[in-house]
Tab-separated table of C-alpha atoms and ligand atoms in Angstrom:
chain	number	residue	atom	x	y	z
A	592	MET	CA	57.989	174.578	138.356
A	593	LEU	CA	56.469	171.037	137.175
A	594	THR	CA	57.104	169.140	134.069
A	595	GLY	CA	55.381	165.976	133.128
A	596	ARG	CA	52.261	164.916	134.437
A	597	GLN	CA	51.325	165.401	138.279
A	598	ARG	CA	50.803	162.685	140.170
A	599	ASN	CA	48.117	162.657	143.110
A	600	PRO	CA	49.246	160.375	145.841
A	601	ARG	CA	46.768	160.405	149.136
A	602	SER	CA	49.774	160.544	151.340
A	603	TYR	CA	51.054	163.890	150.111
A	604	ARG	CA	48.927	166.677	148.206
A	605	ILE	CA	50.419	169.751	145.874
A	606	VAL	CA	48.547	172.472	147.078
A	607	GLY	CA	50.397	175.346	145.848
A	608	PRO	CA	53.613	176.365	143.695
A	609	GLN	CA	57.077	174.062	144.510
A	610	ARG	CA	60.595	175.618	144.108
A	611	GLN	CA	63.389	173.291	143.477
A	612	ILE	CA	65.154	172.554	146.847
A	613	ASP	CA	69.038	173.292	146.762
A	614	GLU	CA	70.914	170.275	147.718
A	615	ARG	CA	72.659	172.662	150.490
A	616	GLU	CA	69.419	172.690	152.294
A	617	ALA	CA	69.240	169.133	152.361
A	618	PRO	CA	70.070	167.480	156.047
A	619	HIS	CA	73.325	165.925	155.306
A	620	SER	CA	74.597	168.899	153.429
A	621	ARG	CA	73.609	171.169	156.318
A	622	VAL	CA	75.820	168.944	158.582
A	623	ASP	CA	78.610	168.977	156.477
A	624	LEU	CA	78.406	173.093	155.894
A	625	GLY	CA	78.348	173.078	160.048
A	626	GLU	CA	75.043	174.923	160.125
A	627	LEU	CA	73.895	172.294	163.006
A	628	GLY	CA	77.022	173.285	165.019
A	629	GLU	CA	80.795	172.321	164.985
A	630	ARG	CA	80.074	169.265	167.260
A	631	PHE	CA	77.863	167.511	165.057
A	632	SER	CA	80.076	168.090	161.706
A	633	ALA	CA	83.208	166.657	163.524
A	634	LEU	CA	80.941	163.459	164.693
A	635	ARG	CA	79.997	162.931	160.782
A	636	LYS	CA	83.541	163.392	159.745
A	637	SER	CA	84.783	161.207	162.522
A	638	ARG	CA	81.866	158.707	162.386
A	639	ALA	CA	83.918	155.914	160.844
A	640	GLY	CA	85.735	155.513	164.487
A	641	GLU	CA	87.208	152.020	165.232
A	642	ASP	CA	84.767	149.675	163.428
A	643	PRO	CA	86.120	148.333	160.408
A	644	PHE	CA	82.407	147.883	158.976
A	645	LYS	CA	81.919	151.620	159.240
A	646	ARG	CA	85.189	152.414	157.484
A	647	VAL	CA	84.149	149.899	154.444
A	648	LEU	CA	80.442	150.413	154.654
A	649	TRP	CA	80.311	154.405	155.298
A	650	ALA	CA	83.998	155.797	154.575
A	651	GLY	CA	85.361	158.644	156.018
A	652	GLY	CA	87.035	159.045	159.356
A	653	GLY	CA	90.432	157.398	159.577
A	654	GLY	CA	89.806	154.756	157.227
A	655	ASP	CA	91.193	154.681	153.668
A	656	PRO	CA	88.928	155.812	150.799
A	657	ASN	CA	89.928	153.042	148.495
A	658	ASN	CA	88.495	150.580	150.926
A	659	SER	CA	84.765	151.589	150.495
A	660	LEU	CA	82.597	151.663	147.615
A	661	ASN	CA	80.800	154.825	148.390
A	662	PRO	CA	83.699	157.209	147.737
A	663	ILE	CA	85.257	154.918	144.888
A	664	MET	CA	81.949	155.270	142.955
A	665	LYS	CA	80.819	158.791	144.012
A	666	ASP	CA	83.181	160.206	141.438
A	667	VAL	CA	83.681	157.324	139.036
A	668	PRO	CA	82.781	158.576	135.289
A	669	GLU	CA	79.500	157.620	133.968
A	670	GLY	CA	80.162	156.076	129.954
A	671	GLY	CA	78.942	157.440	126.879
A	672	VAL	CA	75.544	156.856	124.901
A	673	ASN	CA	75.740	154.095	122.335
A	674	PRO	CA	75.141	155.809	118.992
A	675	ASN	CA	73.264	152.733	117.826
A	676	ARG	CA	69.927	153.383	119.526
A	677	ILE	CA	67.713	150.411	119.562
A	678	PRO	CA	64.026	151.731	118.645
A	679	VAL	CA	61.406	151.248	121.336
A	680	SER	CA	57.779	150.789	119.803
A	681	ASP	CA	56.324	149.545	123.031
A	682	PRO	CA	57.033	151.549	125.996
A	683	ALA	CA	54.535	149.371	128.274
A	684	LYS	CA	57.148	146.443	127.056
A	685	MET	CA	60.003	148.526	127.697
A	686	ALA	CA	58.931	149.287	131.187
A	687	ARG	CA	58.353	145.524	131.939
A	688	ASN	CA	61.619	144.945	130.637
A	689	ILE	CA	63.526	147.250	132.536
A	690	LYS	CA	61.822	146.360	135.768
A	691	GLU	CA	62.653	142.850	135.147
A	692	ILE	CA	66.276	143.946	134.402
A	693	ALA	CA	66.356	145.962	137.600
A	694	ARG	CA	65.387	143.080	139.550
A	695	PHE	CA	68.119	140.884	138.175
A	696	LEU	CA	70.520	143.227	139.029
A	697	GLY	CA	69.640	143.105	142.771
A	698	ALA	CA	66.600	145.507	143.292
A	699	ASP	CA	63.745	144.251	145.870
A	700	VAL	CA	60.976	146.566	144.212
A	701	VAL	CA	60.906	148.983	140.767
A	702	GLY	CA	58.398	151.261	139.764
A	703	ILE	CA	58.842	154.153	137.178
A	704	THR	CA	57.410	157.789	137.052
A	705	ASP	CA	57.761	161.306	135.255
A	706	LEU	CA	60.655	162.923	136.491
A	707	ASP	CA	58.840	165.862	137.942
A	708	GLN	CA	61.548	168.787	138.080
A	709	ALA	CA	60.672	169.671	141.459
A	710	TYR	CA	62.143	167.038	142.767
A	711	VAL	CA	65.375	167.581	140.994
A	712	TYR	CA	68.031	169.740	143.227
A	713	SER	CA	68.281	172.964	142.022
A	714	HIS	CA	72.273	173.538	142.767
A	715	ARG	CA	74.858	171.150	144.171
A	716	ALA	CA	76.161	170.544	147.667
A	717	ARG	CA	78.816	168.178	146.562
A	718	GLY	CA	81.492	168.414	143.852
A	719	ASN	CA	81.941	165.574	141.463
A	720	ALA	CA	85.752	164.925	140.439
A	721	ALA	CA	84.359	163.060	137.247
A	722	THR	CA	82.491	165.580	135.582
A	723	GLY	CA	84.314	168.575	137.071
A	724	GLU	CA	81.083	170.066	138.740
A	725	LYS	CA	81.876	171.863	141.836
A	726	PRO	CA	79.616	172.684	145.152
A	727	GLY	CA	77.109	175.524	144.422
A	728	ASP	CA	76.920	174.586	140.692
A	729	PRO	CA	73.431	174.592	139.047
A	730	ILE	CA	71.936	170.971	138.114
A	731	HIS	CA	70.550	170.360	134.727
A	732	LEU	CA	68.788	167.083	134.302
A	733	PRO	CA	66.181	167.136	131.671
A	734	HIS	CA	65.421	163.866	131.734
A	735	ARG	CA	61.584	162.696	131.207
A	736	TYR	CA	61.450	159.320	133.590
A	737	ALA	CA	62.743	158.359	136.685
A	738	ILE	CA	63.111	154.773	137.508
A	739	CYS	CA	62.928	153.944	141.329
A	740	MET	CA	64.031	151.083	143.085
A	741	GLY	CA	64.098	150.041	146.493
A	742	PHE	CA	66.850	147.847	148.468
A	743	ALA	CA	65.546	145.803	151.420
A	744	PHE	CA	67.245	145.946	154.576
A	745	ASP	CA	67.069	142.618	156.897
A	746	TYR	CA	64.226	142.980	159.175
A	747	TYR	CA	65.975	141.151	162.207
A	748	LYS	CA	69.234	143.346	162.295
A	749	PHE	CA	67.135	146.558	162.157
A	750	LEU	CA	65.622	145.078	165.306
A	751	SER	CA	68.782	145.443	167.063
A	752	ASN	CA	68.195	149.359	166.705
A	753	ASN	CA	70.147	151.272	167.578
A	754	SER	CA	73.324	149.314	167.429
A	755	ARG	CA	76.152	148.511	165.681
A	756	ILE	CA	74.440	145.873	164.113
A	757	SER	CA	71.953	147.984	162.698
A	758	ASP	CA	74.390	150.432	161.464
A	759	ALA	CA	76.264	147.468	159.538
A	760	GLU	CA	73.071	146.593	158.184
A	761	TYR	CA	72.226	150.108	157.189
A	762	GLY	CA	75.757	150.719	155.823
A	763	LEU	CA	75.592	147.577	153.422
A	764	GLY	CA	71.800	148.643	152.130
A	765	MET	CA	73.004	151.907	151.013
A	766	ILE	CA	76.037	150.198	149.236
A	767	HIS	CA	74.074	147.515	147.562
A	768	THR	CA	72.060	150.360	145.652
A	769	ILE	CA	75.415	151.297	143.876
A	770	PRO	CA	76.277	148.513	141.411
A	771	THR	CA	72.437	147.717	140.665
A	772	THR	CA	71.825	151.904	139.959
A	773	PHE	CA	75.318	151.816	138.193
A	774	MET	CA	74.615	148.917	136.016
A	775	LEU	CA	71.148	149.818	135.180
A	776	ALA	CA	72.002	153.292	133.790
A	777	ALA	CA	74.725	151.791	131.667
A	778	TYR	CA	72.699	149.253	130.287
A	779	ILE	CA	70.217	151.970	129.084
A	780	ARG	CA	73.044	154.082	127.737
A	781	GLU	CA	74.458	150.655	125.856
A	782	MET	CA	70.545	150.741	124.379
A	783	GLY	CA	71.125	154.297	123.001
A	784	TYR	CA	69.440	156.630	125.351
A	785	PRO	CA	70.643	159.026	128.085
A	786	ALA	CA	70.549	157.840	131.664
A	787	GLN	CA	72.183	158.989	135.209
A	788	ALA	CA	72.504	156.787	138.170
A	789	HIS	CA	71.492	158.428	141.509
A	790	HIS	CA	72.771	156.266	144.155
A	791	TYR	CA	74.131	156.706	147.654
A	792	GLY	CA	76.781	159.562	147.432
A	793	ARG	CA	75.477	160.576	144.028
A	794	TYR	CA	71.736	161.696	144.141
A	795	VAL	CA	70.438	164.838	142.553
A	796	VAL	CA	67.030	163.961	143.013
A	797	SER	CA	64.820	163.561	145.853
A	798	PRO	CA	64.147	160.000	145.840
A	799	ILE	CA	61.009	159.644	148.379
A	800	PRO	CA	58.640	161.776	146.309
A	801	LEU	CA	59.604	160.174	143.162
A	802	ALA	CA	59.035	156.421	144.964
A	803	VAL	CA	55.584	157.383	146.018
A	804	ASN	CA	54.749	158.702	142.792
A	805	ALA	CA	56.102	155.728	141.073
A	806	GLY	CA	53.816	153.309	142.973
A	807	LEU	CA	56.376	151.822	145.377
A	808	GLY	CA	54.252	152.827	148.640
A	809	GLU	CA	53.130	155.755	150.341
A	810	LEU	CA	54.582	158.650	152.398
A	811	GLY	CA	54.574	157.730	156.438
A	812	ARG	CA	54.023	160.096	159.233
A	813	HIS	CA	57.775	159.507	159.798
A	814	GLY	CA	58.189	161.229	156.400
A	815	LEU	CA	59.576	158.127	154.628
A	816	LEU	CA	58.101	155.763	152.270
A	817	ILE	CA	56.138	152.626	153.441
A	818	ASN	CA	55.869	149.934	151.125
A	819	GLU	CA	53.518	147.236	151.427
A	820	GLU	CA	55.750	144.403	151.884
A	821	TYR	CA	58.875	146.212	153.418
A	822	GLY	CA	57.383	148.893	155.276
A	823	SER	CA	60.270	151.693	155.396
A	824	ARG	CA	63.195	149.420	155.380
A	825	LEU	CA	64.099	150.047	151.912
A	826	GLN	CA	66.942	152.121	150.609
A	827	LEU	CA	66.029	154.054	147.802
A	828	SER	CA	67.761	154.931	144.572
A	829	THR	CA	66.671	156.460	141.045
A	830	VAL	CA	68.027	156.255	137.515
A	831	THR	CA	66.692	158.874	135.630
A	832	THR	CA	66.482	158.738	131.672
A	833	ASP	CA	64.707	159.504	128.348
A	834	LEU	CA	64.238	155.617	127.226
A	835	PRO	CA	60.814	155.762	126.528
A	836	LEU	CA	58.868	153.896	129.360
A	837	ALA	CA	55.170	153.622	130.465
A	838	VAL	CA	54.633	154.997	134.069
A	839	ASP	CA	53.142	153.852	137.028
A	840	GLU	CA	50.525	155.368	139.264
A	841	PRO	CA	50.853	155.914	143.380
A	842	VAL	CA	49.104	153.438	145.294
A	843	ASP	CA	46.651	153.215	148.118
A	844	ILE	CA	47.791	150.969	150.686
A	845	GLY	CA	45.786	152.364	153.509
A	846	VAL	CA	48.875	154.491	154.804
A	847	GLU	CA	46.678	157.574	155.055
A	848	GLU	CA	43.927	156.227	157.860
A	849	VAL	CA	46.858	153.985	159.373
A	850	CYS	CA	49.331	156.797	160.300
A	851	LYS	CA	46.161	158.876	161.230
A	852	TYR	CA	45.345	156.601	164.342
A	853	CYS	CA	48.655	154.863	164.771
A	854	MET	CA	51.418	157.391	165.688
A	855	LYS	CA	53.558	154.488	167.170
A	856	CYS	CA	56.597	156.285	165.544
A	857	ALA	CA	55.796	159.721	167.059
A	858	ARG	CA	55.394	158.015	170.402
A	859	ILE	CA	58.557	156.206	170.378
A	860	CYS	CA	61.079	158.339	168.561
A	861	PRO	CA	63.654	159.606	171.358
A	862	SER	CA	64.166	163.102	169.892
A	863	HIS	CA	60.442	163.867	169.662
A	864	SER	CA	60.989	164.569	165.854
A	865	ILE	CA	57.824	163.375	164.471
A	866	SER	CA	54.717	165.072	164.721
A	867	PHE	CA	51.400	163.815	166.694
A	868	GLY	CA	49.473	166.571	164.685
A	869	GLY	CA	48.167	167.064	161.203
A	870	LYS	CA	49.855	167.456	157.947
A	871	GLU	CA	51.342	170.902	157.505
A	872	VAL	CA	52.266	172.743	154.086
A	873	TYR	CA	55.774	173.205	153.395
A	874	ASN	CA	57.056	174.283	149.746
A	875	GLY	CA	53.484	173.902	148.403
A	876	VAL	CA	52.974	170.305	149.429
A	877	GLU	CA	50.847	169.134	152.087
A	878	LYS	CA	52.336	166.335	154.305
A	879	TYR	CA	53.327	165.360	157.965
A	880	ARG	CA	56.538	167.273	158.940
A	881	ILE	CA	59.169	165.809	160.990
A	882	ASN	CA	62.060	168.049	162.413
A	883	ALA	CA	65.145	166.771	160.686
A	884	ASP	CA	67.313	168.895	162.976
A	885	THR	CA	66.595	167.082	166.206
A	886	CYS	CA	66.457	163.965	164.402
A	887	TYR	CA	69.809	164.406	163.175
A	888	LYS	CA	71.044	165.878	166.537
A	889	TYR	CA	69.847	162.611	168.311
A	890	ARG	CA	73.140	160.833	167.021
A	891	LEU	CA	75.056	163.108	169.622
A	892	ALA	CA	73.250	160.696	171.927
A	893	SER	CA	74.790	157.557	170.642
A	894	ARG	CA	77.885	157.566	173.153
A	895	GLY	CA	79.925	155.951	170.355
A	896	GLN	CA	77.635	152.900	170.397
A	897	TRP	CA	75.786	153.148	167.257
A	898	THR	CA	75.521	155.872	164.334
A	899	VAL	CA	72.298	156.013	162.631
A	900	CYS	CA	68.926	155.897	164.555
A	901	VAL	CA	66.647	153.712	162.576
A	902	ILE	CA	64.260	153.288	165.565
A	903	CYS	CA	61.271	154.427	163.553
A	904	VAL	CA	61.658	152.402	160.249
A	905	SER	CA	61.954	149.008	162.401
A	906	SER	CA	59.061	150.355	164.924
A	907	CYS	CA	56.859	151.334	162.246
A	908	CYS	CA	53.463	148.956	162.075
A	909	TYR	CA	54.281	148.020	158.393
A	910	ASN	CA	57.459	146.956	159.277
A	911	LYS	CA	56.984	142.979	159.628
A	912	PRO	CA	58.880	140.038	158.512
A	913	LYS	CA	57.585	137.941	155.329
A	914	ALA	CA	54.653	136.107	156.545
A	915	TRP	CA	50.963	135.337	155.447
A	916	TRP	CA	49.473	137.140	158.209
A	917	HIS	CA	50.994	140.534	157.290
A	918	THR	CA	50.353	140.098	153.662
A	919	LEU	CA	46.423	139.222	154.691
A	920	ALA	CA	46.182	142.504	156.980
A	921	CYS	CA	47.770	144.779	154.449
A	922	TRP	CA	45.450	143.247	151.441
A	923	THR	CA	42.369	143.852	153.769
A	924	ILE	CA	43.190	147.325	154.755
A	925	LYS	CA	43.799	147.943	151.093
A	926	LYS	CA	40.502	146.333	149.993
A	927	THR	CA	38.126	147.782	152.585
A	928	PRO	CA	36.476	151.125	151.715
A	929	ILE	CA	37.870	154.103	152.925
A	930	PRO	CA	35.348	155.339	155.201
A	931	LEU	CA	35.443	151.815	156.822
A	932	ARG	CA	38.931	151.646	157.375
A	933	PRO	CA	39.167	152.986	161.048
A	934	LEU	CA	37.075	150.070	162.199
A	935	LEU	CA	39.618	147.480	160.945
A	936	ILE	CA	42.603	149.685	161.746
A	937	LYS	CA	42.252	150.295	165.611
A	938	PRO	CA	42.022	146.761	166.271
A	939	LEU	CA	44.838	146.062	164.287
A	940	LEU	CA	47.017	148.539	166.166
A	941	TRP	CA	45.959	147.068	169.358
A	942	ILE	CA	47.154	143.806	168.301
A	943	ASP	CA	50.167	145.213	166.841
A	944	ASP	CA	51.273	146.785	170.048
A	945	LEU	CA	50.310	143.358	171.825
A	946	PHE	CA	52.218	141.217	169.882
A	947	TRP	CA	55.149	143.676	168.683
A	948	GLY	CA	55.614	145.904	171.564
A	949	LYS	CA	55.082	149.426	171.860
A	950	ARG	CA	58.915	149.615	171.087
A	951	PRO	CA	59.925	146.849	169.010
A	952	TRP	CA	63.491	145.767	169.843
A	953	LYS	CA	65.366	142.723	170.157
A	954	HIS	CA	68.693	141.659	172.055
A	955	MET	CA	71.141	140.284	169.411
A	956	LYS	CA	74.450	139.077	169.470
A	957	TRP	CA	76.370	138.777	166.094
A	958	LEU	CA	80.108	138.255	165.571
A	959	ASP	CA	81.262	140.313	168.529
A	960	TYR	CA	78.852	142.572	168.787
A	961	ASP	CA	76.247	142.908	171.578
A	962	ASN	CA	73.318	145.309	171.480
A	963	ALA	CA	72.465	144.962	175.319
A	964	PRO	CA	72.141	148.197	176.882
A	965	THR	CA	75.409	149.325	178.627
A	966	PRO	CA	74.716	150.217	182.319
A	967	VAL	CA	73.758	153.824	183.345
A	968	THR	CA	76.190	155.241	185.679
A	969	CYS	CA	75.544	158.441	187.755
A	970	ASN	CA	78.151	160.661	188.559
A	971	ILE	CA	76.108	162.952	191.208
A	972	PRO	CA	77.525	162.590	194.618
A	973	GLY	CA	74.957	160.827	197.091
A	974	CYS	CA	72.175	160.717	194.432
A	975	GLN	CA	69.920	157.780	195.543
A	976	ALA	CA	67.786	157.780	192.594
A	977	LYS	CA	67.229	154.376	190.409
A	978	HIS	CA	68.760	155.057	187.179
A	979	ALA	CA	67.380	152.081	185.028
A	980	ASN	CA	68.388	151.120	181.650
A	981	LEU	CA	65.882	152.053	178.855
A	982	GLN	CA	63.697	149.010	179.191
A	983	HIS	CA	62.680	147.390	175.938
A	984	LYS	CA	59.973	145.208	175.796
A	985	ARG	CA	61.208	141.843	174.772
A	986	LEU	CA	60.278	140.533	171.360
A	987	HIS	CA	59.381	137.067	170.754
A	988	VAL	CA	60.781	135.981	167.318
A	989	THR	CA	59.712	132.349	166.531
A	990	LYS	CA	61.915	132.322	163.277
A	991	PRO	CA	65.617	132.213	163.913
A	992	ALA	CA	67.166	135.807	163.044
A	993	ALA	CA	69.094	135.765	159.803
A	994	GLY	CA	72.770	135.700	159.920
A	995	GLY	CA	73.241	133.814	163.128
A	996	LEU	CA	71.556	136.387	165.463
A	997	VAL	CA	70.631	135.039	168.721
A	998	SER	CA	68.296	136.465	171.633
B	1155	LIG	S1	65.556	158.415	163.077
B	1155	LIG	FE1	65.266	158.193	165.376
B	1155	LIG	S2	65.353	160.362	165.819
B	1155	LIG	FE2	64.996	160.507	163.784
B	1155	LIG	S3	62.750	160.529	163.629
B	1155	LIG	FE3	63.277	158.456	163.570
B	1155	LIG	S4	63.060	157.508	165.698
B	1155	LIG	FE4	63.201	159.799	165.528
B	1156	LIG	S1	54.843	153.886	162.819
B	1156	LIG	FE1	52.490	154.315	162.414
B	1156	LIG	S2	52.208	156.466	162.375
B	1156	LIG	FE2	54.287	155.919	162.009
B	1156	LIG	S3	54.503	155.860	159.753
B	1156	LIG	FE3	54.496	153.900	160.641
B	1156	LIG	S4	52.001	153.458	160.353
B	1156	LIG	FE4	52.522	155.779	160.141
């Protein structure tokens, strides 16, 4: 079932009928429902652990829910629609204004697309105390447009992957989406139009395909949005609305060709969840598929030292600090005719491996955190094998890392 004009991005292709996904089929929900095993559900429930950052930024575990914006804002009621509607005569001008407001409120990138009902969940996995909705309730979201926003994670903190430093950055990124998304939806309601905020803890839409349709980037081999400036280190959120808006078109930044030859994420994924093969058809969509179950289960290997794996995000060759040479490389790929792109991409990928490493990683200390690998001990009596730690290629970063990070 589709509504709105169907978009035709290059990085995924609609090849058959799509059904709406039930939110209970989504990875987080499946874990919470115990479908990936009791051990993993317990890990997710206790993820707060002893780290105060985790209790504040992630909530759950032994932390007080009132100390985290996530549980507080998840069930906050959204306000009413102002009865004095401001007329909109020029949807293109209104779209420009809304994007400016979203950036003013804190978003790094913004795009607008039709709200395709294929990307609205059919049923809820989580209830909402404010609206009285319960798990399993059908979702009715008849809005016409989706305003898609991206919030950039810090490049340097993600290079500490996987560690408590990258965890803190990931958690803060999710929290960052909340006030901006809430305020943008509220602003539109005060203009007299319905609007709903979809942020961390409160999504009833799939933000990635909507963001691709809204021109924020393309879908990568690792199943994530790739933005020209920020790569995949964007936390996404959405506001759906009926405010008349001009929509954006999907972009071609060359991800289709780069992902075909690169495969860096597939090579370094520790759980082998990213495919080396071609695209597959799932639910009427042709795209690269990742194994969400094995990706999730890899968290069990953290030995309590981290919570979320961001290796594929920080290793993606589109993930670079803001620099003229990155802008130039992306611009050149984009402007090169499609049949000639492989000639350019192959040497660029070789340079990427040479300078940034096959597995970008950086030793960092921040506050009392240190992401140096802990020694591996072997408890097999008489074992003579050399148990080396995972050896990361040291990355030379000329710019001092943000927030006092040191190598
Ligand atoms: S998050 Fe980690 S485990 Fe999951 S696909 Fe990416 S690299 Fe693999
Ligand atoms: S690492 Fe390479 S193959 Fe993987 S998503 Fe990024 S560009 Fe595509």
